[in-house]
GROMACS .gro file of C-alpha atoms in nm:
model
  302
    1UNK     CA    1   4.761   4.511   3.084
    2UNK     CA    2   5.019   4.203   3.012
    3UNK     CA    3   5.328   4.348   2.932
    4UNK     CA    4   5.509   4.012   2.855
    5UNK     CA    5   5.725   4.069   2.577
    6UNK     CA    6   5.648   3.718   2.465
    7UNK     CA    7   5.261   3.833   2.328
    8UNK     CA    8   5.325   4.093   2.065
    9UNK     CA    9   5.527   4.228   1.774
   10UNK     CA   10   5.614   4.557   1.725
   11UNK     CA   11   5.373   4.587   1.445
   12UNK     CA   12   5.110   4.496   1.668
   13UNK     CA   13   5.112   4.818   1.871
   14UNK     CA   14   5.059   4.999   1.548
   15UNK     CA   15   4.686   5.010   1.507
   16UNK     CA   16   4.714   5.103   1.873
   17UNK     CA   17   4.989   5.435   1.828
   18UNK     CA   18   4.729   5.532   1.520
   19UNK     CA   19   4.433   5.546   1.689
   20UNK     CA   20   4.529   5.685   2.008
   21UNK     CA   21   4.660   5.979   1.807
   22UNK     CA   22   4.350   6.013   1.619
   23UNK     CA   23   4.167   6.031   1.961
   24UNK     CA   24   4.419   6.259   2.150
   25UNK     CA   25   4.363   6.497   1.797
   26UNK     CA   26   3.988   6.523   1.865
   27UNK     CA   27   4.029   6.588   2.256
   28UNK     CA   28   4.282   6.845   2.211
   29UNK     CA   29   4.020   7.040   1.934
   30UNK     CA   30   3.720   6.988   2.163
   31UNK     CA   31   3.932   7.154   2.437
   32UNK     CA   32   4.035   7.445   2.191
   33UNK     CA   33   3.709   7.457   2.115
   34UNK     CA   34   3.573   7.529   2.500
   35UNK     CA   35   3.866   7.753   2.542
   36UNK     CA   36   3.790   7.961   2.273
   37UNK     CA   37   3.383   7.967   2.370
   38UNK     CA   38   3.428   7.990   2.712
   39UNK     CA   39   3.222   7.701   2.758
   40UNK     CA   40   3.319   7.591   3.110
   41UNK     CA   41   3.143   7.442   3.407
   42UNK     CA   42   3.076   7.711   3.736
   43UNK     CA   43   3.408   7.626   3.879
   44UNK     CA   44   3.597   7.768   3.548
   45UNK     CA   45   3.698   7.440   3.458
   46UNK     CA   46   3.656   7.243   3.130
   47UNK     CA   47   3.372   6.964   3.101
   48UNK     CA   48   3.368   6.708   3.328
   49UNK     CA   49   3.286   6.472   3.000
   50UNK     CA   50   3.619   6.615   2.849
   51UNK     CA   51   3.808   6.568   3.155
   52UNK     CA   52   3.743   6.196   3.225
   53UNK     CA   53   3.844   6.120   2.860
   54UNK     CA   54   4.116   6.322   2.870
   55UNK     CA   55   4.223   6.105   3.196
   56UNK     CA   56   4.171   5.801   3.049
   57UNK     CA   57   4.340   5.868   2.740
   58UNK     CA   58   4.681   5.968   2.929
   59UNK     CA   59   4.641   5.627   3.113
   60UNK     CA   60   4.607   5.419   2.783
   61UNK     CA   61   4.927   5.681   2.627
   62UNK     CA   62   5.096   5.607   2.949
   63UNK     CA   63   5.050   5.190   2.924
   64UNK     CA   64   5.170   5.208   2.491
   65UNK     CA   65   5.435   5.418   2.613
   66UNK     CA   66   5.545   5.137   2.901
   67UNK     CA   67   5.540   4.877   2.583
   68UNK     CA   68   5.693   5.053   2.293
   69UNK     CA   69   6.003   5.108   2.543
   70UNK     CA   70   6.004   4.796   2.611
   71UNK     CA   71   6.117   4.682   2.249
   72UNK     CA   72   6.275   5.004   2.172
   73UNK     CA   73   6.554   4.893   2.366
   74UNK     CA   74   6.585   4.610   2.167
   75UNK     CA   75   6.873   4.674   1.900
   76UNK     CA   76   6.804   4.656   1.523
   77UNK     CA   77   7.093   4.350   1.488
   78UNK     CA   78   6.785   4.154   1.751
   79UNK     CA   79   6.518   4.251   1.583
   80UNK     CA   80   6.436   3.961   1.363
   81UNK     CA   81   6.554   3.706   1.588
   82UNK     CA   82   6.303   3.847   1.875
   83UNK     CA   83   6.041   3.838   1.627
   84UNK     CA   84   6.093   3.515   1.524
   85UNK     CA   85   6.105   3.440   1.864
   86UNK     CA   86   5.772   3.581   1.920
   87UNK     CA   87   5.644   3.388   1.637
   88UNK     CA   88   5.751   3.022   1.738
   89UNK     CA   89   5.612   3.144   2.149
   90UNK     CA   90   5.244   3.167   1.965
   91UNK     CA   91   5.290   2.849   1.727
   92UNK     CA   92   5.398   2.653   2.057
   93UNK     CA   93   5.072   2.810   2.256
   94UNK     CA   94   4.831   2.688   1.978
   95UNK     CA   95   5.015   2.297   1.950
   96UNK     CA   96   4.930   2.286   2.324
   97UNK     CA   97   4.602   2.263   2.214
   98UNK     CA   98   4.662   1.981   1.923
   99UNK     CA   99   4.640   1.611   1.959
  100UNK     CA  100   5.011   1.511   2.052
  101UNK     CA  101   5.045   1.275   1.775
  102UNK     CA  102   4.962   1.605   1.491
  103UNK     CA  103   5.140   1.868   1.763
  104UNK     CA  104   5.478   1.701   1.767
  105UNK     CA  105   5.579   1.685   1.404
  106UNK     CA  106   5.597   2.076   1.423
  107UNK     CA  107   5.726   2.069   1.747
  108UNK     CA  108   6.079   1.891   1.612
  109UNK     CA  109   6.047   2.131   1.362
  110UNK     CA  110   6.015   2.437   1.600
  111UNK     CA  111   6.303   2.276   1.812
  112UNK     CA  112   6.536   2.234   1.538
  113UNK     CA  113   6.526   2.621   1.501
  114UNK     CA  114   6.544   2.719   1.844
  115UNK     CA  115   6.845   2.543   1.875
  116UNK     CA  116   6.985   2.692   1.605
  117UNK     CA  117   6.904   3.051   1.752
  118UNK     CA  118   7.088   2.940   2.054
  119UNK     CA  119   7.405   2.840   1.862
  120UNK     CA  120   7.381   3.178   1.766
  121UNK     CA  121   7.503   3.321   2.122
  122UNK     CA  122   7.810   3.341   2.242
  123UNK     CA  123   7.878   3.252   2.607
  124UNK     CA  124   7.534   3.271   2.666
  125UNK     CA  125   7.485   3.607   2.469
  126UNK     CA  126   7.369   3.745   2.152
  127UNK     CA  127   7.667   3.998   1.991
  128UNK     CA  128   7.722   4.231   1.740
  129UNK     CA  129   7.843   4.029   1.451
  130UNK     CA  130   8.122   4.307   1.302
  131UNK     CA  131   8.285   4.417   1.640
  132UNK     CA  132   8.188   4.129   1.832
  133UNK     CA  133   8.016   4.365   2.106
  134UNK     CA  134   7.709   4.244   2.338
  135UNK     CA  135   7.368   4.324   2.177
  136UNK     CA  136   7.161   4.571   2.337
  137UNK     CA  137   6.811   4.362   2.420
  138UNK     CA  138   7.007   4.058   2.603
  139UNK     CA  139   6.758   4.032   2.856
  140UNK     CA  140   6.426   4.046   2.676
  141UNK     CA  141   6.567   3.765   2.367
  142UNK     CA  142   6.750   3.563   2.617
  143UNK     CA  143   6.426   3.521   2.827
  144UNK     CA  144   6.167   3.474   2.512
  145UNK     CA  145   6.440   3.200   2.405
  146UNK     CA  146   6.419   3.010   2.680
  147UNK     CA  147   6.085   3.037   2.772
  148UNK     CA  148   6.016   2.920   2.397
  149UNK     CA  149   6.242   2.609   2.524
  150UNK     CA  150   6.049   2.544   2.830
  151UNK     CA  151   5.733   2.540   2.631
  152UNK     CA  152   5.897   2.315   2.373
  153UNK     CA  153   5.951   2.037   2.652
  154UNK     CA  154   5.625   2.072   2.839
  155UNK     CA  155   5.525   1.998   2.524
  156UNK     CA  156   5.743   1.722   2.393
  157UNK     CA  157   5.742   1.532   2.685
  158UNK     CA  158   5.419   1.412   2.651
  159UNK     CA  159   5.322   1.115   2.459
  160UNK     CA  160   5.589   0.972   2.266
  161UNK     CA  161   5.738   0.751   2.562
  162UNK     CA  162   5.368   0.637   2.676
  163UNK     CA  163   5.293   0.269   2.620
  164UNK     CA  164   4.950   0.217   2.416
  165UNK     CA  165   4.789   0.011   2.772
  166UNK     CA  166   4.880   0.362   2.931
  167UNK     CA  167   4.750   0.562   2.631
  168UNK     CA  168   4.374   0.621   2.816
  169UNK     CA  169   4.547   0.758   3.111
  170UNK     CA  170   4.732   0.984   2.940
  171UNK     CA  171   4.499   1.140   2.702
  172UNK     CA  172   4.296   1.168   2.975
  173UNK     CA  173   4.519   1.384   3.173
  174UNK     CA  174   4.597   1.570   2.852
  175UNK     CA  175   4.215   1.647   2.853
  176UNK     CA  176   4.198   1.787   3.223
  177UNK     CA  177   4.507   1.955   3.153
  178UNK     CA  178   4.359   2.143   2.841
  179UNK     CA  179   4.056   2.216   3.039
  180UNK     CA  180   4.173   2.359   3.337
  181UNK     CA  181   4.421   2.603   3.133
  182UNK     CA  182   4.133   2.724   2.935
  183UNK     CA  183   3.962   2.793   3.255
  184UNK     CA  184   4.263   2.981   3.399
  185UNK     CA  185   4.246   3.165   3.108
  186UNK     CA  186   3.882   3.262   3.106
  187UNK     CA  187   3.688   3.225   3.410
  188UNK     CA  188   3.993   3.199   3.700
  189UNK     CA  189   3.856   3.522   3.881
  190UNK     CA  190   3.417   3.378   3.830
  191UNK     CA  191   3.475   3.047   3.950
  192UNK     CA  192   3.355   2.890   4.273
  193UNK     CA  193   3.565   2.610   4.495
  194UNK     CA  194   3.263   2.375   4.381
  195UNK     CA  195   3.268   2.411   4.007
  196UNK     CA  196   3.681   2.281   4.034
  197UNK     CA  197   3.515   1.963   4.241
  198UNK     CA  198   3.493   1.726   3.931
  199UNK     CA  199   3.861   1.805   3.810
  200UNK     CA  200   3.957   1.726   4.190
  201UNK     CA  201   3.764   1.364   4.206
  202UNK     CA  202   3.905   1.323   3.835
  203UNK     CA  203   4.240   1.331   4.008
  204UNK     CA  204   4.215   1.160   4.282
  205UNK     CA  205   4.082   0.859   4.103
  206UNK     CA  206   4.368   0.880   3.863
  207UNK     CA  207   4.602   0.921   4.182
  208UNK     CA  208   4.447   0.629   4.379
  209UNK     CA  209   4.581   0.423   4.047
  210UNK     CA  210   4.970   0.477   4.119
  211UNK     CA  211   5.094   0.217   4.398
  212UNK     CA  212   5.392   0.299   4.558
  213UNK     CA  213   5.448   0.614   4.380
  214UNK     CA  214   5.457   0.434   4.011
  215UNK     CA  215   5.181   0.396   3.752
  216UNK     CA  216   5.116   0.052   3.593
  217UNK     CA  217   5.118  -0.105   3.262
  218UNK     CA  218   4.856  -0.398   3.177
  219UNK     CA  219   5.046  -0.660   3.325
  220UNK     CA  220   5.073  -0.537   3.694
  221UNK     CA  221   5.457  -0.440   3.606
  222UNK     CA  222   5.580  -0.068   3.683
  223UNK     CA  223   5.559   0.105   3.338
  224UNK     CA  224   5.889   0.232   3.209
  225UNK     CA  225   6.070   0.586   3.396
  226UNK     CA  226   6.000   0.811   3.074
  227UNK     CA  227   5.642   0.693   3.130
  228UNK     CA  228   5.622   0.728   3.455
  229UNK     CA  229   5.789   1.080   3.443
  230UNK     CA  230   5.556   1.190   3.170
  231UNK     CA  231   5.273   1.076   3.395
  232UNK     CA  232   5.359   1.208   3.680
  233UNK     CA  233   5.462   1.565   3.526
  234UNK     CA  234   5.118   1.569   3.387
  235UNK     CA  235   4.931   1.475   3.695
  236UNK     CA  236   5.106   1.716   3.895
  237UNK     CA  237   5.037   1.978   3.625
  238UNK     CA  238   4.710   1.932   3.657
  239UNK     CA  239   4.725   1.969   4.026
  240UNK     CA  240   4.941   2.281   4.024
  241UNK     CA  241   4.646   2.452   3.797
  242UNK     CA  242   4.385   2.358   4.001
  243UNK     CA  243   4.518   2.490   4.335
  244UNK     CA  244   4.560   2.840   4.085
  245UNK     CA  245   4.196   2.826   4.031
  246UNK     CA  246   4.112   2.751   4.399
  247UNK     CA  247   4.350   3.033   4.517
  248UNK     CA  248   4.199   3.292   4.304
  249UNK     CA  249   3.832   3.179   4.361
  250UNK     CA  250   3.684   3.292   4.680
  251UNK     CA  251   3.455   3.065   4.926
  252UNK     CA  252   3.140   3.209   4.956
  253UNK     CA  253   2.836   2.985   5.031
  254UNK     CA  254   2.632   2.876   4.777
  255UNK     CA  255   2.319   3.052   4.982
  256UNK     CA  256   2.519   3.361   4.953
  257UNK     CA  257   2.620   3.397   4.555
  258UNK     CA  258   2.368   3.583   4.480
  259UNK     CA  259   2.470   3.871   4.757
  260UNK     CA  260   2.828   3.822   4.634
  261UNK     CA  261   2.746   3.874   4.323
  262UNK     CA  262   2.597   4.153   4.310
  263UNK     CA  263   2.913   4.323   4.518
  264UNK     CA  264   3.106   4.203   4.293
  265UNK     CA  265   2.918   4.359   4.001
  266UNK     CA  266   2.885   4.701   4.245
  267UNK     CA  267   3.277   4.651   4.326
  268UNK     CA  268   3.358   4.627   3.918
  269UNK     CA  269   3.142   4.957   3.851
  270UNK     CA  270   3.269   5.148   4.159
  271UNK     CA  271   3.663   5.097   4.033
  272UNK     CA  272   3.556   5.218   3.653
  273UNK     CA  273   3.389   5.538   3.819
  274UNK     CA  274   3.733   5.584   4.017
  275UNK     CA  275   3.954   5.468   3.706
  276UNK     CA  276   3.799   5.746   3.518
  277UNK     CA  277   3.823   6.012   3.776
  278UNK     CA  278   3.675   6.349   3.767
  279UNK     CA  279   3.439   6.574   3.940
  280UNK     CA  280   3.186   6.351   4.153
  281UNK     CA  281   2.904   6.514   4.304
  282UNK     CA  282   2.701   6.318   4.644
  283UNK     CA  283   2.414   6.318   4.378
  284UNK     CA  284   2.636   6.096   4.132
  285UNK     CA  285   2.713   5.874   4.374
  286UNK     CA  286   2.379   5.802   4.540
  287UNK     CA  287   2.276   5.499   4.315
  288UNK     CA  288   2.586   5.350   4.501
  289UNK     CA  289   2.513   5.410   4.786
  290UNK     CA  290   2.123   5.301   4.753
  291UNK     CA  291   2.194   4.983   4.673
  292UNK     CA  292   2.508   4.914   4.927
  293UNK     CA  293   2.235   5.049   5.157
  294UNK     CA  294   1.963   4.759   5.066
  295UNK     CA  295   2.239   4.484   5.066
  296UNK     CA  296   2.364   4.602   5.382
  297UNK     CA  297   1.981   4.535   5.529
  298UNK     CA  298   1.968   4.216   5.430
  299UNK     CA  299   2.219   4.107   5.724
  300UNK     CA  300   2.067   4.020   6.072
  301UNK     CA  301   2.229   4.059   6.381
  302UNK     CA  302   2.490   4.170   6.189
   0.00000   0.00000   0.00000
């Protein structure tokens, strides 16, 4: 689970606190319930059925726990301004995903406030506004402020100081850009070094237009340094997520995906069957095993 602080409110671990006690109510009466019927397995021990949920339901307590610590710690003076802060971290996540010209009227907006939150510190701290005493929570606000600012000029610095000749360039970068995130997002672990080879060429041929390091305008000149900076942030941004998507892919011929798949699908259920636990009997197993055994004859010669 993502336990940045920078994806959720308090609130939003409610619904999770409610229905994990609802569940834990219902194991804990079907136990009492076996207990008092004596309805256990040879070995004397409960149901396997009630032990895996049981196990799985002390790993998801176990993970809320981890999170509602997290902004416990956080002191009631902070409260607002983290959630605030959590507030403007989601706004600035969605305008990334806007047309720059529409994105960047809120994004002033946004930036005009997160200054103001950062007047609020003093030497580089939030305190206590009656004793003048540091806040408890420095480290979590501190870092949700400023990665709201470094969000706030990814996305600011994009657009405004690009000529209208350079315009095509840029909004096609912007496009890669948005594609390749969404693919980090969603399919980073599925893809294959092959489906990231048309982003690649896309870049290269952008690339091959910069001579001597600089991007130009329509009359042969350098374009301005904002430009060029905006440009070249861009273009290496789109870079930086494509060699994410390559490192987490894994080169497997194409002859081969459909043997790799199918390990990978046998991998997935394998780790659920040991993430729940419990007592596994050779019989259990033996659909495993049957079907490592008949992908394991396909080699030759090894």
């Amino acid at each position: 689970m993502e336990r940045s602080l920078s994806v959720f409110y308090i609130a939003d671990l409610e619904p999770f606190q409610k229905r994990l006690a609802e569940i834990r109510q219902l194991v804990d009466a079907e136990a009492a319930k076996e207990e008092e019927e004596g309805e256990y397995d040879d070995c004397g021990a409960p149901k396997p059925e009630i032990l895996l949920v049981s196990r799985r339901l002390r790993q998801c307590e176990k993970e809320l726990s981890v999170l509602e610590e997290a902004t416990r710690i956080i002191c009631n003076e902070l409260m607002p301004t983290y959630e605030e802060l959590v507030s403007i971290r989601r706004r600035l996540t969605a305008l990334s995903f806007v047309a720059h010209d529409v994105a960047i009227v809120e994004a002033k907006e946004l930036q005009r406030r997160l200054i103001e939150i950062d007047d609020l510190r003093v030497n580089d701290r939030f305190v206590n506004a009656e004793d003048g005493t540091v806040s408890e929570g420095q480290t979590q606000v501190v870092g949700l402020l400023e990665e709201c600012f470094d969000c706030l000029h990814d996305l600011m610095a994009e657009g405004s100081a690009v000529s209208k000749d350079l315009m095509p360039l840029y909004d096609r970068l912007m496009e890669i850009r948005i594609q390749l995130e969404k693919l980090l997002l969603t399919s980073r672990w599925t893809l294959r070094e092959t489906d990231l080879w048309s982003y690649q060429v896309q870049l290269q041929d952008i690339d091959a237009m910069r001579r001597n390091g600089q991007f130009k305008d329509a009359t042969g000149e350098p374009a301005p340094q904002q430009a060029q900076a905006v440009l070249n942030f861009l273009l290496h941004k789109c870079y930086n997520l494509v060699y994410k998507l390559l490192s987490s892919s894994e080169p497997v011929a194409e002859s081969l995906m459909p043997v790799h798949n199918q390990l990978r699908t046998l991998r997935r259920c394998l780790l659920e069957v040991k993430k729940y636990g419990g007592p596994l009997s050779a019989r259990d197993l033996y659909p495993y095993q049957m079907k490592l055994s008949s992908i394991d004859n396909l080699r030759t010669d090894g």
